[in-house]
XYZ file of C-alpha atoms in Angstrom:
635
model
C 125.572 -126.471 -36.493
C 125.950 -124.728 -33.282
C 128.250 -125.885 -30.409
C 128.286 -124.490 -26.825
C 131.176 -125.348 -24.576
C 131.760 -124.603 -20.925
C 129.611 -121.436 -21.153
C 129.388 -119.347 -17.963
C 127.639 -116.179 -17.178
C 127.166 -114.142 -13.907
C 125.525 -111.238 -12.603
C 126.605 -109.401 -9.599
C 128.881 -112.193 -8.486
C 126.410 -114.881 -8.894
C 126.200 -117.443 -11.755
C 123.111 -117.748 -13.772
C 124.555 -120.811 -15.352
C 128.057 -122.239 -15.091
C 130.070 -124.357 -17.625
C 127.211 -125.491 -19.539
C 127.840 -127.529 -22.877
C 125.412 -128.596 -25.604
C 125.233 -128.721 -29.516
C 122.292 -127.888 -31.740
C 121.913 -129.833 -34.833
C 119.752 -129.376 -37.867
C 116.042 -130.790 -37.138
C 116.504 -130.207 -33.360
C 113.537 -128.294 -32.326
C 114.628 -127.699 -28.525
C 112.304 -126.247 -25.765
C 114.324 -124.017 -23.459
C 112.656 -124.128 -20.016
C 113.238 -123.019 -16.519
C 111.872 -120.573 -13.969
C 111.670 -116.846 -14.494
C 114.933 -115.173 -14.260
C 116.972 -118.648 -14.671
C 118.784 -117.281 -17.660
C 116.699 -118.423 -20.824
C 116.529 -115.081 -22.482
C 120.197 -114.694 -21.543
C 121.153 -117.530 -23.193
C 119.470 -116.743 -26.464
C 120.940 -113.359 -26.517
C 124.419 -115.062 -26.196
C 123.715 -117.518 -28.903
C 122.762 -114.486 -31.298
C 125.613 -112.449 -30.183
C 123.475 -109.649 -28.673
C 125.410 -110.385 -25.508
C 129.184 -110.930 -25.207
C 130.399 -114.115 -23.367
C 131.937 -114.205 -19.849
C 133.795 -117.534 -20.348
C 133.339 -120.512 -22.610
C 133.088 -120.738 -26.383
C 130.042 -120.723 -28.907
C 131.058 -122.116 -32.291
C 129.161 -121.671 -35.331
C 129.595 -123.580 -38.430
C 130.802 -121.464 -41.412
C 128.069 -119.642 -43.419
C 125.194 -120.612 -40.787
C 122.567 -117.960 -40.430
C 120.982 -117.347 -37.113
C 117.559 -115.506 -36.604
C 116.510 -114.331 -33.171
C 112.957 -113.380 -32.178
C 113.547 -110.636 -29.507
C 110.971 -109.519 -26.892
C 111.823 -105.791 -27.874
C 111.309 -104.574 -31.334
C 111.967 -101.210 -32.790
C 110.341 -100.616 -36.246
C 111.259 -97.483 -38.515
C 108.085 -95.379 -38.782
C 106.568 -94.813 -42.092
C 106.916 -98.222 -43.584
C 103.696 -100.476 -44.470
C 103.425 -103.904 -43.189
C 104.554 -105.191 -46.525
C 107.615 -102.796 -46.664
C 108.717 -103.812 -43.284
C 108.244 -107.608 -43.992
C 110.423 -107.046 -47.066
C 113.158 -105.978 -44.775
C 113.878 -109.873 -44.301
C 115.242 -109.691 -47.846
C 118.104 -107.314 -47.648
C 120.116 -108.967 -50.419
C 117.322 -109.130 -52.781
C 116.415 -105.501 -52.196
C 119.786 -104.453 -52.852
C 120.066 -106.546 -56.111
C 116.863 -104.812 -56.991
C 118.373 -101.338 -56.684
C 121.364 -102.465 -58.684
C 119.178 -103.927 -61.487
C 117.118 -100.588 -61.431
C 120.560 -98.619 -61.707
C 121.920 -100.922 -64.464
C 118.659 -100.551 -66.690
C 118.623 -96.831 -66.007
C 122.189 -96.518 -67.524
C 121.157 -98.909 -70.355
C 118.251 -96.529 -71.302
C 120.366 -93.408 -71.285
C 123.534 -94.631 -73.030
C 123.866 -94.511 -76.644
C 127.500 -95.996 -77.064
C 126.236 -99.388 -77.859
C 129.846 -100.510 -79.216
C 131.539 -99.227 -76.375
C 133.386 -101.769 -73.955
C 131.733 -100.116 -71.026
C 128.155 -100.654 -72.430
C 129.164 -104.218 -73.139
C 129.979 -104.639 -69.392
C 126.576 -103.163 -68.279
C 125.091 -106.037 -70.370
C 127.253 -108.450 -68.665
C 126.622 -107.112 -65.164
C 122.636 -107.213 -65.886
C 123.059 -110.818 -66.816
C 124.963 -111.657 -63.795
C 122.844 -109.627 -61.423
C 119.776 -110.963 -62.984
C 121.089 -114.425 -62.639
C 121.989 -114.009 -58.876
C 118.478 -112.327 -58.206
C 116.663 -115.290 -59.651
C 118.747 -117.638 -57.512
C 117.977 -115.841 -54.312
C 114.085 -116.143 -55.135
C 113.750 -112.425 -56.367
C 110.718 -113.572 -58.527
C 108.687 -115.058 -55.695
C 109.651 -113.480 -52.421
C 106.492 -111.141 -52.655
C 104.208 -114.051 -52.788
C 105.971 -116.130 -50.042
C 105.834 -112.722 -47.911
C 101.976 -112.582 -48.288
C 101.517 -116.195 -47.542
C 103.615 -115.927 -44.207
C 101.676 -112.701 -43.239
C 98.512 -114.317 -43.793
C 99.240 -117.356 -41.915
C 100.136 -115.074 -38.917
C 96.652 -113.529 -39.084
C 97.205 -110.389 -41.399
C 94.553 -109.775 -44.179
C 95.637 -108.403 -47.556
C 93.684 -105.057 -46.777
C 96.383 -104.663 -43.821
C 99.622 -104.928 -46.184
C 99.434 -101.282 -47.238
C 98.959 -100.120 -43.653
C 101.566 -98.283 -41.538
C 103.014 -100.496 -38.913
C 102.613 -97.915 -36.213
C 98.845 -98.152 -36.697
C 99.067 -101.671 -35.414
C 99.287 -102.740 -31.505
C 102.662 -104.117 -30.121
C 101.186 -107.734 -30.423
C 100.633 -107.261 -34.067
C 104.159 -105.624 -34.865
C 105.805 -108.590 -33.079
C 103.706 -110.830 -35.557
C 105.446 -108.745 -38.489
C 108.858 -109.266 -36.821
C 108.089 -113.012 -36.634
C 107.032 -112.938 -40.257
C 110.486 -111.328 -41.114
C 112.306 -114.151 -39.229
C 110.529 -116.999 -40.957
C 111.013 -115.426 -44.301
C 114.949 -114.952 -43.944
C 115.860 -118.610 -44.493
C 117.763 -118.812 -41.463
C 119.776 -122.174 -40.438
C 118.927 -121.568 -36.684
C 115.810 -119.939 -35.048
C 115.931 -118.565 -31.630
C 112.463 -117.787 -30.304
C 111.711 -115.846 -27.342
C 108.065 -116.617 -26.313
C 106.849 -116.389 -29.796
C 103.192 -117.384 -28.970
C 102.531 -114.629 -26.303
C 100.811 -112.442 -29.009
C 99.349 -115.101 -31.451
C 95.688 -116.300 -31.381
C 94.854 -120.077 -31.435
C 94.409 -120.336 -35.266
C 97.752 -118.528 -35.676
C 99.420 -120.975 -33.178
C 98.153 -123.844 -35.075
C 99.671 -122.519 -38.171
C 102.965 -121.855 -36.710
C 103.208 -125.203 -34.994
C 102.897 -126.501 -38.666
C 105.651 -124.404 -39.911
C 108.118 -125.320 -37.439
C 107.286 -129.059 -37.671
C 108.020 -128.709 -41.660
C 111.282 -126.572 -40.733
C 114.493 -128.349 -41.541
C 116.946 -126.352 -39.478
C 117.436 -125.864 -35.675
C 115.178 -124.097 -33.560
C 115.445 -123.224 -29.766
C 112.195 -121.909 -28.214
C 111.633 -120.139 -24.976
C 107.981 -120.712 -24.046
C 105.783 -121.488 -21.175
C 102.793 -123.123 -23.146
C 103.212 -126.778 -22.510
C 100.808 -127.684 -25.313
C 102.687 -125.722 -27.771
C 106.035 -127.291 -26.467
C 104.528 -130.856 -26.797
C 103.306 -130.197 -30.210
C 106.398 -128.729 -31.517
C 109.796 -129.701 -29.920
C 111.597 -132.984 -29.997
C 114.072 -131.725 -27.245
C 114.152 -130.098 -23.978
C 116.832 -128.139 -22.342
C 116.001 -126.855 -18.901
C 118.154 -124.288 -17.045
C 118.043 -125.056 -13.203
C 120.329 -123.810 -10.529
C 123.119 -122.918 -12.886
C 123.107 -126.355 -14.632
C 121.302 -127.576 -17.705
C 119.139 -130.938 -18.049
C 119.215 -131.762 -21.790
C 116.969 -134.910 -23.169
C 115.683 -135.607 -26.564
C 112.106 -135.570 -25.541
C 109.224 -132.933 -25.715
C 108.418 -131.155 -22.467
C 105.942 -133.729 -20.864
C 107.786 -136.598 -21.746
C 111.087 -134.798 -20.461
C 109.244 -134.444 -17.056
C 108.496 -138.013 -16.846
C 112.109 -139.119 -17.842
C 113.773 -136.835 -15.635
C 111.694 -137.845 -12.683
C 112.673 -141.673 -13.580
C 116.336 -140.695 -13.821
C 116.111 -138.987 -10.428
C 114.490 -142.089 -8.698
C 117.407 -144.232 -10.250
C 119.926 -141.929 -8.925
C 118.157 -141.896 -5.449
C 118.046 -145.780 -5.458
C 121.740 -145.950 -6.608
C 122.947 -143.524 -3.986
C 121.024 -145.467 -1.283
C 122.734 -148.821 -2.375
C 126.125 -146.995 -2.381
C 125.533 -145.532 0.970
C 124.823 -149.095 2.370
C 128.040 -150.369 0.641
C 130.042 -147.393 2.258
C 128.522 -147.741 5.643
C 129.600 -151.549 5.610
C 133.159 -150.634 4.435
C 133.417 -148.003 7.292
C 132.212 -150.602 9.899
C 134.788 -153.200 8.722
C 137.508 -150.487 8.928
C 136.696 -149.544 12.283
C 136.549 -153.360 13.117
C 140.055 -154.302 11.554
C 141.778 -151.205 12.899
C 141.821 -152.508 16.421
C 143.679 -155.744 15.257
C 147.250 -155.494 14.208
C 146.785 -158.608 12.128
C 143.919 -156.855 10.061
C 145.684 -153.504 9.775
C 146.629 -154.038 5.981
C 142.958 -154.996 5.204
C 141.849 -151.796 6.874
C 144.172 -149.552 4.849
C 143.146 -151.413 1.712
C 139.588 -150.689 2.451
C 140.393 -146.944 3.120
C 141.956 -146.618 -0.248
C 138.935 -148.231 -1.953
C 136.740 -145.965 -0.229
C 138.726 -142.983 -1.388
C 138.504 -144.188 -5.167
C 134.799 -144.468 -5.131
C 133.115 -141.744 -7.132
C 130.022 -140.722 -4.985
C 126.563 -140.752 -6.796
C 124.929 -137.383 -6.798
C 121.187 -136.918 -7.180
C 120.050 -133.859 -9.586
C 118.925 -131.050 -7.673
C 115.686 -129.408 -8.202
C 115.087 -125.698 -7.959
C 112.112 -125.569 -5.604
C 112.162 -121.897 -4.848
C 108.712 -120.654 -5.926
C 106.944 -117.607 -5.050
C 104.697 -117.649 -2.096
C 101.357 -116.276 -3.007
C 98.080 -115.660 -0.967
C 95.214 -113.643 -1.837
C 93.691 -112.308 1.297
C 90.039 -111.059 1.450
C 89.480 -107.578 2.809
C 85.961 -107.780 4.022
C 82.961 -109.978 3.755
C 80.626 -108.678 0.902
C 77.032 -109.335 0.528
C 75.700 -112.659 -0.855
C 75.068 -111.069 -4.382
C 78.441 -109.830 -5.440
C 77.566 -108.388 -9.171
C 74.307 -108.271 -10.744
C 74.005 -107.549 -14.524
C 70.578 -107.088 -16.285
C 70.243 -106.354 -20.033
C 73.759 -105.094 -20.316
C 74.903 -104.223 -24.007
C 77.929 -102.797 -25.110
C 78.054 -101.028 -28.543
C 80.762 -99.405 -30.528
C 79.038 -97.001 -32.664
C 76.031 -98.753 -34.237
C 77.316 -102.139 -33.683
C 77.031 -104.507 -30.716
C 79.860 -106.455 -28.958
C 77.700 -107.639 -26.203
C 73.819 -107.749 -26.497
C 71.336 -107.939 -23.478
C 73.651 -109.856 -21.157
C 72.158 -111.111 -17.901
C 74.690 -112.431 -15.411
C 74.485 -112.952 -11.491
C 77.669 -113.397 -9.554
C 77.446 -114.793 -6.066
C 79.887 -114.487 -3.191
C 82.759 -116.988 -3.242
C 81.745 -118.204 -6.642
C 84.667 -119.197 -9.080
C 83.699 -118.279 -12.664
C 85.475 -118.725 -16.177
C 85.123 -116.623 -19.091
C 86.106 -118.735 -22.315
C 85.518 -118.173 -26.143
C 87.364 -117.028 -29.244
C 89.316 -113.542 -29.335
C 87.004 -110.607 -29.892
C 83.807 -112.302 -28.370
C 83.688 -109.625 -25.484
C 85.476 -111.328 -22.543
C 87.852 -108.883 -21.814
C 85.111 -106.078 -22.687
C 82.644 -107.703 -19.735
C 85.688 -107.832 -17.336
C 86.428 -103.940 -18.031
C 82.932 -103.127 -17.617
C 82.802 -104.977 -14.290
C 85.791 -103.018 -12.977
C 84.271 -99.780 -14.537
C 86.803 -99.259 -17.264
C 84.203 -99.059 -20.052
C 80.910 -97.494 -20.174
C 77.815 -99.409 -21.257
C 74.162 -99.712 -21.615
C 71.994 -101.533 -19.098
C 72.204 -102.220 -15.459
C 75.047 -103.380 -13.469
C 75.149 -103.302 -9.806
C 77.937 -104.133 -7.221
C 76.824 -105.858 -4.039
C 77.380 -104.477 -0.509
C 81.150 -104.161 0.650
C 82.332 -105.371 -2.857
C 85.978 -104.337 -3.292
C 87.397 -105.533 -6.827
C 90.956 -106.316 -7.681
C 91.708 -106.295 -11.518
C 94.783 -107.804 -13.226
C 94.514 -106.757 -16.658
C 95.813 -108.857 -19.817
C 98.666 -106.321 -20.258
C 99.115 -105.568 -16.470
C 102.929 -105.493 -16.600
C 103.047 -103.049 -19.319
C 101.709 -100.335 -16.919
C 104.883 -100.682 -14.851
C 107.281 -97.943 -15.202
C 110.560 -99.125 -16.446
C 112.644 -96.312 -15.080
C 111.609 -97.192 -11.266
C 113.278 -99.782 -9.154
C 111.193 -103.042 -8.086
C 111.209 -101.464 -4.543
C 110.237 -97.865 -5.625
C 107.237 -99.348 -7.824
C 105.887 -100.971 -4.557
C 106.269 -98.043 -2.283
C 104.768 -95.585 -4.567
C 101.761 -97.942 -4.710
C 101.658 -98.649 -0.889
C 99.658 -96.646 1.573
C 100.360 -95.783 5.146
C 98.926 -99.213 6.654
C 101.090 -101.598 4.332
C 104.036 -99.611 3.258
C 106.199 -101.470 6.109
C 105.119 -104.779 4.610
C 106.536 -104.121 1.085
C 109.850 -106.097 1.600
C 107.993 -108.864 2.952
C 105.615 -109.142 0.071
C 108.420 -108.706 -2.488
C 110.351 -111.606 -0.688
C 107.419 -113.800 -1.266
C 107.557 -113.099 -4.758
C 111.174 -114.109 -4.858
C 112.451 -110.558 -5.079
C 114.963 -110.601 -2.301
C 118.103 -108.767 -0.892
C 119.591 -106.526 -3.503
C 117.199 -107.872 -6.303
C 114.785 -105.077 -5.150
C 117.169 -102.414 -6.373
C 116.870 -103.649 -10.039
C 115.035 -101.498 -12.531
C 111.783 -102.700 -13.869
C 113.004 -102.221 -17.613
C 115.778 -105.189 -17.022
C 113.287 -107.680 -15.770
C 111.959 -110.722 -17.773
C 108.364 -110.894 -18.788
C 107.855 -113.247 -15.936
C 109.305 -111.306 -13.429
C 107.396 -108.209 -14.552
C 104.194 -110.188 -14.025
C 105.211 -111.222 -10.662
C 105.883 -107.739 -9.764
C 102.526 -106.807 -11.073
C 100.876 -109.466 -8.966
C 102.694 -108.154 -5.870
C 101.654 -104.650 -6.493
C 98.061 -105.793 -6.865
C 98.285 -107.077 -3.241
C 98.618 -103.654 -1.739
C 95.070 -102.732 -2.706
C 92.177 -104.535 -0.492
C 89.621 -106.517 -2.413
C 87.127 -109.545 -1.959
C 86.484 -109.848 -5.672
C 89.202 -110.887 -8.111
C 88.909 -110.273 -11.802
C 92.052 -111.696 -13.717
C 92.311 -111.376 -17.556
C 95.059 -113.844 -19.000
C 97.263 -113.709 -15.752
C 99.496 -116.498 -16.922
C 101.037 -114.752 -19.787
C 105.043 -114.916 -19.280
C 104.756 -116.757 -16.056
C 107.073 -119.932 -16.023
C 105.326 -123.275 -15.507
C 106.077 -123.373 -11.565
C 104.727 -119.957 -11.111
C 101.614 -120.794 -12.958
C 101.221 -123.952 -10.607
C 101.685 -121.435 -7.772
C 99.205 -119.111 -9.139
C 96.658 -121.636 -9.609
C 97.035 -123.068 -6.040
C 96.507 -119.298 -4.577
C 93.399 -119.036 -6.352
C 92.159 -122.299 -5.372
C 92.575 -121.246 -1.842
C 91.313 -117.618 -2.223
C 88.228 -117.432 -0.257
C 86.848 -114.699 -2.132
C 84.950 -114.334 -5.566
C 87.005 -115.076 -8.772
C 86.277 -114.237 -12.327
C 88.891 -115.468 -14.717
C 89.438 -115.020 -18.215
C 91.907 -117.751 -19.998
C 92.526 -119.883 -22.923
C 94.746 -122.082 -20.859
C 92.738 -125.604 -19.990
C 95.547 -126.781 -17.706
C 95.278 -123.750 -15.818
C 91.497 -123.561 -15.581
C 91.204 -127.479 -14.674
C 89.652 -127.707 -11.088
C 89.794 -123.970 -10.680
C 86.204 -122.819 -11.374
C 82.839 -124.288 -10.768
C 80.936 -122.122 -13.491
C 82.066 -121.373 -17.117
C 80.479 -118.778 -19.445
C 81.082 -119.000 -23.311
C 81.193 -115.795 -25.145
C 79.927 -116.160 -28.739
C 77.744 -114.123 -31.193
C 77.290 -111.070 -28.555
C 75.815 -113.612 -26.045
C 77.088 -115.707 -23.072
C 75.815 -119.309 -22.233
C 76.239 -120.732 -18.953
C 77.798 -124.140 -17.932
C 77.444 -125.400 -14.449
C 80.707 -126.959 -13.820
C 84.415 -126.653 -14.488
C 86.165 -126.516 -17.694
C 86.271 -130.169 -18.254
C 82.552 -130.271 -17.959
C 82.284 -127.394 -20.465
C 84.601 -129.064 -22.992
C 82.452 -132.317 -22.519
C 79.535 -130.734 -23.293
C 81.110 -129.056 -26.351
C 82.399 -132.450 -27.122
C 85.846 -131.415 -27.374
C 89.364 -132.152 -25.928
C 90.469 -128.415 -25.648
C 90.032 -125.143 -26.729
C 92.087 -125.767 -29.806
C 89.604 -128.504 -30.946
C 86.669 -125.946 -30.658
C 88.744 -123.442 -32.625
C 89.495 -126.122 -35.241
C 85.928 -127.212 -35.432
C 84.578 -123.664 -35.623
C 87.263 -123.125 -38.495
C 86.163 -126.330 -40.370
C 82.262 -125.065 -40.008
C 83.276 -121.941 -41.443
C 84.954 -123.562 -44.490
C 81.944 -125.696 -45.189
C 79.441 -123.033 -44.931
C 81.590 -120.678 -47.234
C 82.646 -123.513 -49.559
C 80.245 -122.155 -52.459
C 81.739 -118.562 -52.171
C 84.484 -117.025 -53.878
C 87.937 -116.660 -52.111
C 86.809 -118.332 -48.750
C 90.537 -118.347 -47.347
C 90.576 -114.659 -47.857
C 87.407 -113.997 -45.947
C 88.480 -116.455 -43.101
C 91.656 -114.375 -42.879
C 89.686 -111.463 -42.642
C 87.556 -112.567 -39.843
C 90.421 -113.694 -37.875
C 92.247 -110.405 -38.448
C 89.142 -108.331 -37.408
C 88.604 -110.333 -34.213
C 91.808 -110.038 -32.925
C 92.028 -106.062 -33.452
C 88.761 -105.776 -31.366
C 90.458 -106.087 -28.161
C 93.227 -103.418 -29.011
C 90.299 -100.862 -29.925
C 88.230 -101.625 -26.903
C 91.086 -100.920 -24.467
C 91.652 -97.460 -26.332
C 88.097 -96.517 -26.532
C 87.787 -97.493 -22.704
C 90.579 -95.247 -21.757
C 89.231 -92.222 -23.655
C 85.777 -92.647 -22.356
C 87.263 -92.473 -19.001
C 89.200 -89.527 -19.635
C 86.332 -87.635 -21.093
C 83.918 -88.792 -18.201
C 86.534 -87.276 -15.829
C 86.628 -84.087 -17.619
C 82.882 -83.776 -17.638
C 82.872 -84.445 -13.967
C 85.281 -81.478 -13.485
C 83.205 -79.226 -15.447
C 80.271 -79.903 -13.270
C 82.160 -79.577 -10.199
C 84.153 -76.423 -11.127
C 83.615 -74.933 -14.478
C 85.690 -71.925 -14.211
C 88.718 -73.633 -12.884
C 88.403 -76.526 -15.648
C 88.275 -74.269 -18.593
C 91.160 -72.164 -17.199
C 93.740 -75.007 -18.032
C 95.853 -74.081 -21.119
C 94.271 -75.035 -24.517
C 91.508 -76.753 -22.577
C 88.730 -76.831 -25.392
C 91.169 -77.846 -28.024
C 92.338 -80.677 -26.097
C 88.744 -81.723 -24.891
C 87.540 -81.608 -28.495
C 90.629 -83.501 -29.796
C 89.751 -86.304 -27.213
C 86.141 -86.547 -28.555
C 87.192 -86.443 -31.988
C 89.647 -89.421 -31.559
C 86.845 -91.388 -29.587
C 84.634 -90.676 -32.585
C 87.096 -92.121 -34.951
C 87.848 -95.281 -32.950
C 84.207 -95.978 -32.712
C 83.973 -95.473 -36.508
C 86.849 -97.906 -36.666
C 85.062 -100.341 -34.512
C 81.964 -99.912 -36.563
C 83.659 -100.639 -39.764
C 85.406 -103.635 -38.453
C 82.333 -105.264 -37.012
C 80.367 -104.583 -40.042
C 82.868 -106.489 -42.117
C 82.593 -109.392 -39.662
C 78.848 -109.541 -40.083
C 79.183 -109.158 -43.836
C 81.289 -112.330 -43.791
């Protein structure tokens, strides 16, 4: 299907990879792995012809169609979800226009006996036949099926794409890709914006897909469930084995051990031969034997051991000052959007040096409580921070707040203060941004590199309490392990929102499950929590809850539609929360300015119009929240 031969790519005189070769055949589902910046996304761009080659060849069989899920998407405004998804069917849509034109002419014409009229009839038959072969009569149903599988509800189909968040627009782009009947799929971190139910559906789709797939992903469970081959880019080389990721790691380690053993035995033989050469050289009668041994040594092909790229970021979270024993005290805390509650009468006590995990399905209030703790959202009830508490916060979309027009170095310098500005280059170096790399613009960084930069930037502020919301998004597997180690060594207080069981294992000593506007405490780590819930992992809980929902709604009409609606509404809660939180913060700041200096505040151009506009926008968002949550209640 697709053959890569001696492919090389370099940036600034340094090779990302050099003379790599591999073939992708039908049925291959290859996981493309490697550290952030190793060249994974670059390789996908080369295969899709988004980038031109330096050297080497990429040969594609005739009539092979390649589909590429990019990280950056650009939709035309004004289209609905369905209209955008239908862009996957360019040829079918073109034929529809031709059919419409032919039918229009047939209605207008009256020269029924003419040759041109007869040709129109022939054209109509030919185009209709071609339209039918391409699936023109069932593409609409297939589109709705794929969109629903990715979490959309029928009620969303006629909404404009610009009303959806970036994550949901990425799902539309993925739907288009899956509808195109491509022979090869190139997927760059496809699960980053999917909830667990959508991931499970997507896994089933890929496992039934007959073409070739190459996937860049840092989700080990997804790779193990979907792939049958692993290609790792490391130090400019590739390692390619017909195994899913976890089995590949075991196999590669076994091969390396065999190489080490063979290399050790070969070294013994070489040393023995060299001793004989030295011994025979001294005797004229043995000189010919010495020469023979020298020639034999020259012909030996030295056994090499595969090198590992062990360069990882050096991450340590220092504690600013020692806080009081009670770090956060929450009593009867509630968060409402309009008349609907997302959290109701929550009580929580966080003590110094505790390590706490927030778990639960999307939309249950985990991120909401995290934002409340860091004072990004207003609330009802009582929240008190302890003595000397300084909070560091890593938001779920932290990397999106970085300015793409700045360099890495400028990003850090602008965030630094007088006391740590001189340490900026050292901090960047510990996050693997070294030498001229610090002059790169943020917009050219990979998703993982942006996350590393966001982590580095966070270290410029003092904290003793760390609140992190899904910090592992985009991070490569080694970087995840480094972050986990740093958090294990962190001597302060940790609150961690995550769905990643591997990451959470051994990291926290208390788990709070968010469900039905309440939280439930489990005094142990994530394994203890899952044991109590009688589940192997978070996916098992999701599947169990889905089954329970199906059972409870089995006597109701159209249960699948209701489940799709629930899933969609829950996934939109987080986006609404973020927007509402930002507006609440802006309005509160304006109210404060009015109290402090009324005259100066209202003197700003169009002050009252802008102020009322913000209040109206907040009211509309709260109304949307109430409407969505009422629908969830009714279901």
